[in-house]
XYZ file of C-alpha atoms in Angstrom:
713
model
C 73.101 -57.816 4.741
C 73.938 -54.810 6.386
C 74.247 -52.976 9.186
C 74.810 -50.323 10.988
C 76.232 -48.999 14.739
C 76.555 -46.539 16.304
C 78.341 -46.323 20.315
C 78.138 -43.541 22.228
C 80.795 -41.379 20.547
C 80.896 -43.664 17.648
C 79.614 -45.090 14.602
C 80.240 -48.285 13.295
C 78.462 -50.781 10.387
C 78.129 -54.247 10.291
C 77.979 -55.756 7.115
C 75.693 -58.691 5.999
C 75.402 -59.118 2.720
C 72.630 -59.282 0.865
C 68.647 -59.704 1.879
C 67.661 -62.643 3.027
C 65.801 -64.622 1.200
C 61.555 -64.862 1.950
C 59.292 -63.270 3.107
C 61.346 -61.353 6.260
C 60.788 -58.503 7.965
C 64.246 -57.483 8.108
C 63.998 -54.801 10.863
C 62.448 -57.571 13.366
C 65.566 -59.182 12.861
C 67.902 -55.872 13.479
C 66.115 -55.383 16.756
C 66.652 -58.778 17.329
C 69.526 -59.020 17.072
C 70.320 -55.737 19.006
C 67.747 -56.721 21.980
C 70.496 -59.194 22.539
C 72.863 -56.851 22.947
C 70.962 -54.054 24.840
C 67.790 -56.202 26.494
C 64.850 -53.051 26.564
C 66.771 -50.144 24.520
C 66.598 -51.813 21.026
C 64.284 -49.082 19.325
C 65.608 -46.194 21.292
C 69.528 -47.438 19.885
C 68.349 -47.887 16.172
C 68.891 -45.072 13.924
C 68.752 -46.872 10.863
C 67.069 -50.120 8.862
C 68.424 -51.145 4.901
C 65.900 -53.576 4.352
C 65.198 -52.024 0.161
C 68.629 -53.380 -1.748
C 70.558 -55.629 1.081
C 70.122 -56.033 4.997
C 71.674 -54.001 7.622
C 71.269 -51.518 10.045
C 72.548 -48.678 11.992
C 72.480 -48.915 16.208
C 73.969 -46.701 19.169
C 76.305 -49.110 20.312
C 78.682 -48.809 22.547
C 83.359 -50.996 20.913
C 82.359 -53.687 23.763
C 78.406 -54.203 21.919
C 79.589 -53.645 18.647
C 82.760 -56.605 18.740
C 79.533 -57.998 20.552
C 78.024 -57.873 17.127
C 80.927 -58.409 15.072
C 80.884 -62.577 16.557
C 77.097 -62.752 15.650
C 76.718 -65.871 13.064
C 75.928 -64.250 9.966
C 77.270 -61.245 10.047
C 80.349 -60.117 6.962
C 82.844 -57.239 8.956
C 81.633 -54.213 12.063
C 83.683 -51.335 10.882
C 83.614 -47.413 12.232
C 81.351 -44.683 10.281
C 83.428 -41.912 9.390
C 81.629 -38.528 7.767
C 83.432 -38.817 4.563
C 84.426 -35.265 2.615
C 83.035 -33.744 -0.439
C 85.693 -33.871 -3.862
C 85.552 -30.522 -4.016
C 80.592 -23.899 -19.871
C 82.708 -25.280 -22.372
C 83.809 -29.176 -20.411
C 81.637 -30.777 -23.424
C 82.909 -28.813 -26.072
C 86.197 -29.760 -25.168
C 85.455 -33.291 -24.962
C 83.436 -33.307 -28.505
C 80.543 -33.569 -27.133
C 78.488 -30.316 -28.223
C 74.799 -29.266 -29.004
C 74.701 -31.194 -32.324
C 76.054 -34.480 -31.382
C 73.849 -38.011 -31.642
C 71.458 -38.233 -28.803
C 69.262 -41.882 -28.035
C 65.282 -41.567 -28.274
C 65.543 -42.829 -24.723
C 67.550 -40.358 -22.766
C 64.867 -39.262 -20.766
C 63.820 -41.659 -19.100
C 67.836 -42.863 -18.373
C 67.654 -41.734 -14.142
C 71.205 -40.517 -12.391
C 70.959 -40.451 -8.567
C 72.912 -38.269 -6.829
C 74.376 -38.843 -3.510
C 75.339 -35.216 -2.514
C 75.091 -32.142 -0.321
C 71.439 -32.441 -1.919
C 70.057 -29.816 -4.868
C 68.738 -25.904 -5.733
C 65.764 -27.475 -7.726
C 64.467 -23.471 -8.748
C 67.776 -23.309 -11.395
C 67.094 -22.905 -14.301
C 69.590 -25.876 -15.825
C 66.848 -28.327 -13.769
C 64.033 -26.779 -16.130
C 61.359 -29.239 -17.018
C 60.024 -27.632 -19.643
C 59.833 -29.897 -22.179
C 59.511 -32.896 -19.931
C 57.351 -35.382 -20.884
C 55.457 -37.681 -18.126
C 57.669 -39.365 -15.793
C 58.906 -42.994 -16.408
C 57.203 -46.125 -15.626
C 59.960 -48.328 -13.232
C 60.279 -44.908 -11.374
C 59.421 -46.556 -7.528
C 61.029 -43.912 -6.079
C 59.512 -41.016 -3.753
C 59.449 -36.733 -3.740
C 60.954 -36.609 0.743
C 57.751 -33.987 1.950
C 59.181 -30.387 2.684
C 58.579 -26.795 3.188
C 61.065 -25.889 1.087
C 62.229 -28.850 -1.692
C 59.758 -29.189 -4.847
C 60.008 -31.694 -7.189
C 59.215 -31.561 -11.361
C 59.779 -33.819 -14.418
C 63.414 -33.263 -14.722
C 64.086 -33.963 -10.550
C 61.862 -36.668 -10.057
C 62.817 -37.747 -6.364
C 64.616 -36.344 -3.499
C 65.309 -38.140 -0.380
C 67.289 -36.321 1.946
C 69.709 -39.140 5.441
C 69.721 -37.043 8.864
C 71.283 -38.116 12.011
C 72.381 -36.028 15.073
C 75.132 -34.143 14.724
C 75.961 -33.330 10.847
C 74.040 -30.289 10.139
C 75.159 -27.150 10.862
C 72.326 -24.069 11.068
C 73.052 -22.991 7.812
C 71.709 -26.603 6.635
C 68.279 -26.926 5.138
C 66.306 -30.501 6.874
C 65.144 -31.189 3.191
C 67.016 -32.485 0.681
C 67.669 -28.674 -0.415
C 70.994 -27.769 -1.005
C 73.116 -24.945 1.183
C 76.547 -25.493 0.169
C 76.540 -25.194 -3.341
C 78.702 -28.838 -4.218
C 75.650 -31.460 -5.184
C 74.293 -28.681 -7.495
C 77.258 -28.605 -9.392
C 77.213 -32.083 -9.914
C 74.094 -32.326 -10.900
C 74.247 -30.124 -13.372
C 77.304 -31.282 -13.983
C 75.710 -34.633 -14.644
C 72.221 -33.604 -15.521
C 71.871 -30.232 -16.249
C 69.931 -28.760 -19.294
C 71.809 -26.051 -21.643
C 71.682 -22.401 -20.133
C 73.349 -19.779 -22.342
C 74.081 -16.489 -20.849
C 75.386 -17.999 -17.835
C 79.573 -17.263 -16.039
C 80.905 -16.226 -12.587
C 80.067 -12.542 -12.063
C 81.112 -12.366 -16.466
C 83.892 -14.853 -16.172
C 83.472 -17.262 -18.316
C 80.314 -16.680 -20.426
C 78.546 -19.236 -22.351
C 76.258 -21.894 -22.654
C 76.477 -24.852 -19.832
C 74.126 -27.897 -19.724
C 75.262 -31.520 -18.109
C 76.460 -35.032 -20.464
C 73.243 -36.166 -20.817
C 70.813 -32.936 -20.768
C 67.226 -34.553 -20.659
C 68.109 -37.359 -17.977
C 66.107 -37.502 -15.150
C 67.735 -36.623 -11.376
C 66.877 -38.642 -8.805
C 68.576 -36.528 -5.433
C 69.096 -37.816 -2.555
C 71.008 -35.506 0.181
C 73.693 -37.390 2.963
C 76.024 -34.873 3.119
C 75.763 -31.569 5.391
C 78.266 -28.819 7.450
C 79.302 -31.553 9.585
C 80.853 -34.759 6.750
C 79.138 -37.207 4.944
C 78.010 -40.067 7.607
C 78.442 -43.010 6.299
C 75.217 -44.979 7.791
C 73.789 -42.400 5.342
C 75.496 -42.903 2.122
C 73.678 -46.629 2.898
C 70.895 -45.666 3.481
C 71.063 -43.496 -0.092
C 71.785 -46.537 -1.537
C 69.487 -48.797 -0.322
C 66.752 -46.723 -1.505
C 68.304 -44.948 -4.851
C 68.851 -49.271 -5.859
C 65.211 -50.316 -4.867
C 63.399 -46.238 -6.550
C 65.077 -47.646 -9.711
C 68.157 -45.411 -10.960
C 70.097 -45.378 -13.853
C 73.493 -44.875 -12.515
C 74.591 -43.428 -9.363
C 77.008 -41.227 -8.943
C 78.956 -39.979 -5.852
C 81.832 -37.871 -5.207
C 82.839 -37.849 -1.756
C 85.772 -39.861 0.189
C 87.829 -40.339 2.626
C 90.604 -42.100 4.128
C 91.610 -44.644 2.401
C 89.720 -48.644 4.201
C 91.809 -51.704 3.418
C 88.988 -54.297 3.447
C 86.177 -53.352 0.782
C 83.117 -54.450 2.729
C 84.892 -52.001 5.477
C 83.636 -49.483 3.008
C 79.815 -48.051 3.401
C 80.421 -47.148 -1.196
C 82.334 -49.639 -1.890
C 79.529 -51.672 -0.277
C 76.483 -49.968 -1.439
C 78.539 -50.446 -5.416
C 78.478 -53.759 -5.311
C 74.727 -54.134 -4.428
C 74.098 -51.412 -7.577
C 76.276 -53.546 -9.467
C 73.895 -56.550 -9.004
C 71.170 -54.163 -9.927
C 72.867 -53.409 -13.496
C 73.766 -49.842 -11.763
C 77.366 -48.656 -12.100
C 78.003 -46.515 -9.261
C 80.268 -43.423 -10.826
C 83.119 -42.621 -8.037
C 85.633 -39.614 -7.719
C 89.231 -41.306 -6.449
C 89.733 -38.693 -4.501
C 91.911 -35.422 -4.168
C 95.054 -36.541 -2.777
C 97.058 -36.197 -5.322
C 100.278 -36.747 -6.143
C 101.064 -38.628 -3.608
C 100.788 -42.772 -5.067
C 98.321 -44.352 -3.706
C 96.350 -41.695 -2.757
C 92.930 -43.728 -5.478
C 89.901 -43.953 -3.489
C 86.833 -45.691 -3.947
C 88.605 -48.721 -6.058
C 86.076 -51.328 -5.778
C 86.712 -53.008 -9.107
C 83.139 -52.669 -9.133
C 82.755 -49.159 -9.806
C 84.325 -46.433 -11.237
C 87.529 -44.858 -10.632
C 87.843 -41.466 -11.950
C 90.368 -38.620 -11.823
C 90.633 -34.738 -12.908
C 92.289 -33.361 -15.744
C 92.195 -29.816 -17.701
C 90.362 -28.546 -20.301
C 91.805 -26.438 -23.355
C 90.580 -23.510 -20.891
C 93.013 -21.991 -18.162
C 92.111 -18.066 -16.177
C 95.162 -16.154 -15.357
C 94.861 -12.887 -13.570
C 97.252 -10.192 -14.116
C 99.256 -8.053 -11.762
C 100.098 -4.334 -13.120
C 102.960 -2.093 -10.967
C 102.696 1.249 -11.020
C 106.001 1.199 -12.616
C 103.433 -0.532 -16.016
C 105.301 -4.123 -15.428
C 102.820 -6.770 -15.471
C 102.994 -10.193 -14.503
C 100.249 -12.843 -14.446
C 98.959 -14.280 -11.635
C 96.342 -17.824 -11.284
C 93.609 -16.749 -9.004
C 89.442 -16.310 -10.108
C 89.382 -13.152 -9.046
C 85.233 -11.412 -9.381
C 86.650 -8.249 -9.026
C 87.343 -5.123 -11.121
C 88.884 -2.684 -10.032
C 88.419 -1.289 -13.475
C 92.222 -0.655 -13.571
C 92.786 1.907 -10.778
C 96.160 2.008 -9.328
C 96.233 1.594 -5.421
C 98.933 2.244 -2.724
C 100.823 -0.862 -2.682
C 102.609 -2.502 1.107
C 104.829 -5.148 1.517
C 103.718 -7.283 4.412
C 107.254 -7.242 6.165
C 106.573 -3.312 6.454
C 103.551 -3.870 7.745
C 103.649 -5.710 11.053
C 100.667 -6.369 14.019
C 103.253 -4.344 16.876
C 100.604 -4.429 19.329
C 100.427 -7.953 19.181
C 104.586 -8.546 19.744
C 104.569 -9.429 15.358
C 108.473 -9.236 13.481
C 107.897 -8.557 10.157
C 110.298 -11.511 9.708
C 106.351 -13.247 10.340
C 103.998 -10.554 8.975
C 105.717 -10.851 5.116
C 103.887 -13.983 5.784
C 100.173 -12.141 5.910
C 99.451 -15.354 8.480
C 95.847 -13.765 10.713
C 97.060 -11.509 13.146
C 100.483 -10.151 11.823
C 99.154 -7.416 9.992
C 99.287 -3.736 11.039
C 95.258 -3.367 10.265
C 95.962 0.603 9.908
C 98.623 0.793 7.787
C 97.445 -2.023 5.407
C 93.749 -0.818 5.855
C 92.176 0.186 1.538
C 95.305 -1.103 0.320
C 96.665 -4.084 -2.137
C 99.033 -5.963 0.558
C 102.119 -8.246 -1.069
C 103.139 -11.439 0.833
C 105.754 -13.795 0.479
C 103.741 -17.619 1.777
C 100.666 -18.313 0.592
C 99.399 -18.593 3.622
C 95.889 -18.110 3.421
C 94.098 -14.896 2.714
C 92.640 -14.938 6.160
C 95.314 -12.615 7.055
C 94.441 -9.525 5.032
C 90.822 -10.186 4.632
C 90.485 -9.363 8.867
C 93.110 -6.788 8.494
C 91.291 -3.813 5.857
C 93.546 -4.950 3.216
C 92.294 -4.313 -0.547
C 93.294 -7.312 -2.529
C 96.356 -9.138 -2.427
C 98.783 -10.650 -4.397
C 100.106 -13.347 -2.896
C 104.735 -14.882 -3.725
C 103.331 -18.784 -4.816
C 105.889 -21.906 -4.215
C 102.963 -24.405 -5.305
C 101.173 -26.031 -8.545
C 99.164 -23.286 -11.157
C 97.212 -25.775 -12.489
C 94.244 -25.029 -11.048
C 92.710 -22.339 -9.335
C 90.158 -20.274 -6.136
C 88.244 -17.159 -5.515
C 88.313 -15.265 -2.961
C 86.281 -12.858 -1.097
C 88.965 -10.163 -2.056
C 91.332 -8.876 -5.424
C 93.932 -11.871 -5.297
C 96.066 -12.975 -7.448
C 98.789 -15.842 -6.682
C 102.198 -14.707 -8.169
C 105.480 -17.088 -9.139
C 108.509 -17.295 -7.213
C 110.540 -15.600 -9.716
C 107.533 -12.469 -10.625
C 107.618 -12.740 -6.913
C 111.143 -10.503 -5.995
C 110.725 -8.487 -9.143
C 107.686 -7.136 -7.053
C 109.761 -7.133 -4.061
C 112.096 -5.362 -5.405
C 109.605 -3.034 -7.082
C 108.422 -2.645 -3.649
C 112.040 -2.240 -2.428
C 112.945 1.444 -4.613
C 109.745 2.705 -5.221
C 108.952 5.401 -2.828
C 104.929 5.077 -3.406
C 104.713 2.089 -5.189
C 100.945 1.412 -6.438
C 99.580 -1.632 -7.859
C 96.522 -3.108 -9.384
C 94.856 -6.833 -9.549
C 92.772 -6.985 -13.164
C 89.459 -9.424 -13.378
C 90.444 -12.830 -14.025
C 90.167 -13.577 -17.629
C 90.656 -16.747 -19.849
C 93.774 -18.134 -22.245
C 93.823 -21.238 -24.454
C 95.542 -24.231 -22.035
C 97.796 -26.068 -24.795
C 99.013 -29.048 -22.170
C 94.979 -30.294 -21.672
C 94.228 -32.929 -20.953
C 96.595 -33.927 -17.818
C 96.203 -34.783 -14.613
C 95.588 -31.876 -12.598
C 97.960 -32.187 -9.139
C 95.552 -32.593 -6.947
C 94.002 -35.337 -8.058
C 94.922 -38.503 -6.084
C 97.120 -41.323 -7.848
C 97.558 -45.110 -7.928
C 99.001 -47.736 -7.636
C 95.653 -49.208 -5.734
C 95.847 -49.667 -1.533
C 93.538 -52.260 -1.201
C 94.178 -54.833 -5.169
C 97.582 -53.366 -5.684
C 96.715 -55.316 -9.315
C 93.748 -53.660 -10.225
C 94.674 -50.301 -12.216
C 92.384 -47.713 -10.990
C 91.782 -44.846 -11.482
C 90.114 -46.257 -14.818
C 90.449 -42.917 -16.661
C 89.649 -39.270 -16.615
C 87.487 -36.314 -17.344
C 87.483 -32.060 -17.006
C 87.265 -31.557 -13.320
C 89.654 -28.018 -12.644
C 88.281 -25.094 -12.877
C 83.889 -26.140 -13.721
C 81.587 -24.265 -14.329
C 77.644 -25.084 -13.427
C 75.203 -24.477 -11.349
C 75.110 -23.653 -7.232
C 72.733 -23.007 -4.779
C 71.965 -19.078 -4.207
C 71.540 -19.607 -0.608
C 75.216 -20.206 -0.922
C 77.819 -17.575 -1.726
C 81.217 -17.634 -4.255
C 83.394 -18.357 -0.836
C 83.699 -19.106 2.427
C 84.049 -14.937 3.982
C 81.848 -13.584 1.225
C 77.723 -12.600 1.489
C 77.606 -12.016 -2.946
C 75.533 -15.167 -4.483
C 75.303 -16.339 -7.470
C 73.415 -19.066 -9.950
C 76.285 -20.683 -11.167
C 80.240 -20.668 -9.767
C 83.413 -22.128 -10.662
C 85.252 -25.050 -8.675
C 88.182 -28.242 -8.436
C 88.168 -31.540 -7.397
C 87.636 -35.539 -8.589
C 84.193 -33.719 -7.625
C 83.708 -32.389 -10.526
C 85.130 -34.689 -12.833
C 82.821 -38.021 -11.186
C 79.880 -35.937 -12.814
C 81.118 -35.797 -16.164
C 82.477 -39.751 -15.561
C 78.718 -39.993 -14.785
C 76.698 -38.074 -17.486
C 79.464 -40.026 -19.804
C 78.080 -43.386 -18.937
C 74.424 -42.453 -18.780
C 74.817 -41.124 -22.365
C 76.014 -44.573 -23.154
C 73.588 -46.024 -21.397
C 70.943 -44.276 -23.241
C 71.907 -46.322 -26.759
C 72.997 -49.187 -25.150
C 70.417 -50.047 -21.996
C 71.177 -53.414 -21.431
C 74.131 -53.446 -20.876
C 75.902 -54.650 -17.521
C 77.650 -51.527 -14.992
C 80.983 -53.616 -16.480
C 80.296 -53.633 -20.179
C 79.039 -49.410 -19.787
C 82.437 -49.795 -17.631
C 84.268 -50.624 -20.411
C 83.468 -48.985 -22.703
C 84.093 -46.299 -21.472
C 88.111 -47.211 -21.214
C 88.752 -49.143 -24.429
C 87.619 -45.779 -26.043
C 89.194 -43.189 -23.749
C 92.189 -40.703 -25.850
C 95.759 -41.800 -25.046
C 96.949 -39.103 -23.641
C 101.069 -38.674 -22.561
C 103.546 -38.841 -19.161
C 105.203 -35.782 -20.902
C 102.367 -34.380 -18.338
C 102.002 -37.062 -15.582
C 105.618 -38.426 -14.843
C 102.911 -40.873 -12.862
C 101.325 -41.687 -15.872
C 98.114 -44.719 -15.924
C 98.967 -44.326 -12.710
C 97.400 -40.918 -12.631
C 95.276 -41.171 -15.879
C 94.178 -44.693 -15.884
C 93.103 -45.670 -19.638
C 93.576 -41.982 -20.740
C 90.880 -39.072 -20.832
C 87.291 -39.871 -21.499
C 85.755 -39.724 -24.930
C 81.971 -40.492 -24.272
C 80.887 -40.351 -28.145
C 83.271 -43.048 -29.054
C 81.910 -44.712 -26.195
C 78.133 -45.494 -27.837
C 80.440 -47.898 -30.482
C 83.183 -49.608 -28.555
C 83.301 -52.078 -31.145
C 83.896 -55.359 -27.909
C 83.780 -54.987 -24.178
C 84.995 -56.566 -21.736
C 82.283 -57.628 -19.113
C 81.681 -58.737 -15.458
C 79.300 -59.898 -13.559
C 78.338 -60.520 -10.112
C 79.854 -64.444 -10.899
C 83.191 -62.900 -11.690
C 83.591 -60.426 -8.452
C 82.788 -63.315 -6.495
C 85.510 -65.850 -7.874
C 87.632 -62.051 -7.382
C 86.680 -62.589 -3.534
C 87.660 -66.187 -3.623
C 90.833 -65.267 -5.100
C 91.410 -62.791 -2.367
C 91.405 -64.810 0.702
C 86.803 -63.725 1.427
C 85.241 -66.861 3.619
C 82.711 -68.983 2.061
C 80.452 -68.154 4.296
C 81.052 -64.508 4.314
C 80.696 -64.501 -0.449
C 77.783 -66.746 0.338
C 76.453 -64.041 2.677
C 77.434 -61.178 0.385
C 75.718 -62.915 -2.836
C 72.603 -63.861 -0.888
C 73.749 -67.084 -2.675
C 75.028 -70.529 -2.548
C 78.085 -69.649 -4.579
C 81.567 -71.334 -2.827
C 85.652 -70.949 -3.411
C 87.679 -73.949 -4.389
C 90.290 -74.069 -7.026
C 88.334 -74.591 -9.549
C 86.554 -70.957 -8.983
C 89.385 -69.260 -7.200
C 89.843 -66.725 -9.420
C 93.754 -64.557 -9.165
C 92.897 -60.608 -9.877
C 94.384 -61.208 -13.019
C 92.300 -63.663 -14.296
C 88.847 -60.561 -13.651
C 87.349 -59.775 -16.624
C 89.008 -55.986 -16.651
C 89.661 -53.356 -19.317
C 93.420 -52.493 -17.651
C 95.883 -54.546 -17.478
C 98.190 -54.116 -14.481
C 101.146 -55.776 -12.697
C 103.758 -54.688 -9.734
C 106.324 -56.401 -7.389
C 109.455 -55.468 -5.170
C 111.890 -53.253 -6.557
C 114.809 -54.599 -9.251
C 112.743 -57.913 -9.817
C 111.788 -59.611 -12.951
C 107.917 -59.989 -12.690
C 105.778 -62.304 -14.912
C 101.759 -61.964 -15.344
C 99.786 -64.320 -17.363
C 96.318 -62.382 -17.815
C 92.422 -64.442 -18.833
C 89.866 -61.720 -20.632
C 87.409 -62.608 -22.627
C 85.881 -59.851 -24.789
C 81.631 -59.168 -26.062
C 81.170 -58.712 -29.517
C 79.136 -55.133 -29.423
C 80.223 -53.908 -32.517
C 79.821 -55.267 -36.810
C 78.222 -59.400 -36.595
C 81.546 -60.732 -38.701
C 84.599 -58.561 -38.009
C 88.423 -59.807 -37.314
C 90.660 -58.056 -34.934
C 94.122 -58.637 -34.205
C 96.131 -57.494 -31.587
C 98.528 -54.780 -32.271
C 101.042 -54.183 -28.954
C 102.878 -51.825 -28.105
C 106.176 -52.789 -25.020
C 108.436 -50.128 -24.188
C 111.758 -51.703 -23.371
C 111.848 -53.711 -20.141
C 108.322 -55.292 -21.113
C 107.992 -58.108 -23.688
C 103.826 -58.266 -23.938
C 102.218 -61.331 -25.779
C 98.672 -62.283 -26.788
C 97.135 -65.511 -27.935
C 95.521 -65.920 -30.129
C 96.479 -62.972 -31.702
C 93.761 -62.733 -34.146
C 89.486 -62.731 -33.237
C 87.720 -63.619 -35.389
C 83.533 -62.881 -34.695
C 80.276 -63.894 -36.903
C 77.482 -62.624 -34.584
C 76.580 -59.451 -32.201
C 77.502 -60.494 -28.833
C 79.804 -63.429 -29.678
C 82.348 -64.216 -27.108
C 85.895 -64.280 -28.088
C 88.443 -65.847 -24.428
C 92.245 -64.410 -25.471
C 95.659 -65.062 -23.259
C 98.061 -62.257 -22.544
C 101.340 -62.660 -20.559
C 103.125 -59.974 -19.869
C 107.013 -59.990 -18.317
C 108.431 -56.437 -16.462
C 112.212 -55.970 -15.881
C 111.087 -53.260 -12.700
C 113.158 -51.040 -11.570
C 111.854 -48.607 -8.544
C 108.849 -46.705 -10.622
C 107.165 -48.497 -13.651
C 106.822 -49.904 -17.347
C 104.037 -49.209 -19.669
C 102.615 -49.664 -22.672
C 98.831 -52.029 -24.525
C 97.283 -54.274 -25.851
C 94.962 -52.935 -28.723
C 92.639 -54.638 -30.810
C 91.905 -53.274 -34.107
C 89.486 -54.644 -36.665
C 89.451 -51.450 -39.380
C 87.054 -49.443 -37.601
C 86.704 -49.461 -34.123
C 90.365 -49.442 -31.725
C 89.726 -51.393 -28.364
C 92.445 -50.106 -26.357
C 93.563 -51.484 -23.326
C 96.662 -50.221 -21.087
C 99.633 -52.311 -19.065
C 101.399 -51.442 -16.391
C 103.913 -52.817 -14.402
C 105.505 -51.054 -11.278
C 107.865 -52.020 -8.594
C 105.489 -51.569 -5.143
C 107.765 -48.993 -3.840
C 105.906 -46.378 -5.335
C 102.880 -47.690 -2.868
């Protein structure tokens, strides 16, 4: 049961767990509770009443009034609402997931709920040609709007708007004004569209992971963010509407309680109904402990590269060519233009010295001197300074990471420090320097896949011994559909039907599509079984490119085709998570409210974090200490009826992994076998990792084993 309260200047969420039993009007319960706190104005302050999938409401209250609600019987938690932020081609082929892949006959019955900025329904990616009737299990609706129409591909659409969330550019409908929601939705389940590109860049066929799947749109994000009360309202509807997978590429600061987080709350109730929630891990990397959306009942997805990178070359008047890292959509046709150093064009009118103008901050440049020229800037800040000064283009020296690119509203490239020094020397020794910036070209990324620098890293900030993120998927320079109401970049006037952007927002829908693909072959599998299949079949990665290893990429890089036949799965359901919550110190009263039943905690039922039936193994301790943990696990046979799996342990020096029994024998599909893993580690100030693989000669059921020093948080 859950309740959201909005103070005069603040929104509070009051979570009350599962729906009450019997024929009860939850909205009447909510109004009754509010009448006790704010007599006579309960209906006026009520914003949302949740009663389809869990119980709660949103209301405008002061902090003192919210505190009074916190003390009432039946309340699990009260916490301030936040504005969460968005975690902002050939990606499927890179994963071996091509147009000729095997598909399920029920793929078109799979419904993906996309919680995002809405969608641009006219995009060719959402064409419903060839689609049959809408699945009979669908209980949702297409919210009436003058500018939005559903079809047999987009079968439902809703929007959730709280006063003050929207800006003048927003559509008060499920229509996407931003582009983010259209991009993520087409990545997960868009149809095949040939000759798609961003002004000729990355031209090819784009598609989603499950092109035949249906889409249900839940618009939760507006110009000023994605409110917790809207997120919970969308979960409440999506669960009851009958979606199979929920995809959510948003997040915010890290909560330290699962039930003070709207996404974790919604995902818990989705799990209870057999719906997996796929979440982005966040864009706070490479800072340790920056990962968000870490509830153990959801899937947490990091972002990694594919075997394609974009380069933007700069040519000088002396013939030298330097390779930069942006997405430049402008074509100067190779024409050479006057090239000026920002330090030679200070805005003296404002008293700017060359020591400052060389960085090209807004207001720092002399517009008369730079207008119509390409400007070189010594430090990457932003494009605004050169754009407002009327420059034709810009080349920035950049000390930051070059493993992802952005587009800009003018010809633009960023170079490393060494190349920057060469250009400064050219500018200082040439009487009339010139340069041109080439349109972006495509090159091979031989190091792919590796986790990109911005992708949030573990350890898990709430439950340190549950490894997060779970896995990684493509999230760098992804081409997908775009809203035609949005421009290519900010401060831009150009529109496009397809755009290239990066973020864990882009990796999440790749995992969503993969999960939906697995679900189409195994419609009765639980969310935990689907997540297990994705994790244990993931392609192993190496710390050569990511020193944080599993704290960056989890179980590895997603492998959708293999995930349909994992051999064994680590299954878990509500009772397992209730035991986990008991072990985490939640009270019996709160657990009964959350679960909606008479669950209890005791020495027999309390589950340690190491006994949660998770497909990975993690343990942590203070630096310089020895640590030993015992893990109890159960696997379910979903492969060959008669099979024998042998434990294969990979453990570097300093890590000991023992498995009992070391052989698991199965006689039928669905049979379960349990085993115990004892892990010992000598910890320094970092981490050490190995793996456990169950091998039957056909399947390799892989799990990472990670020990790390708590100083990494």
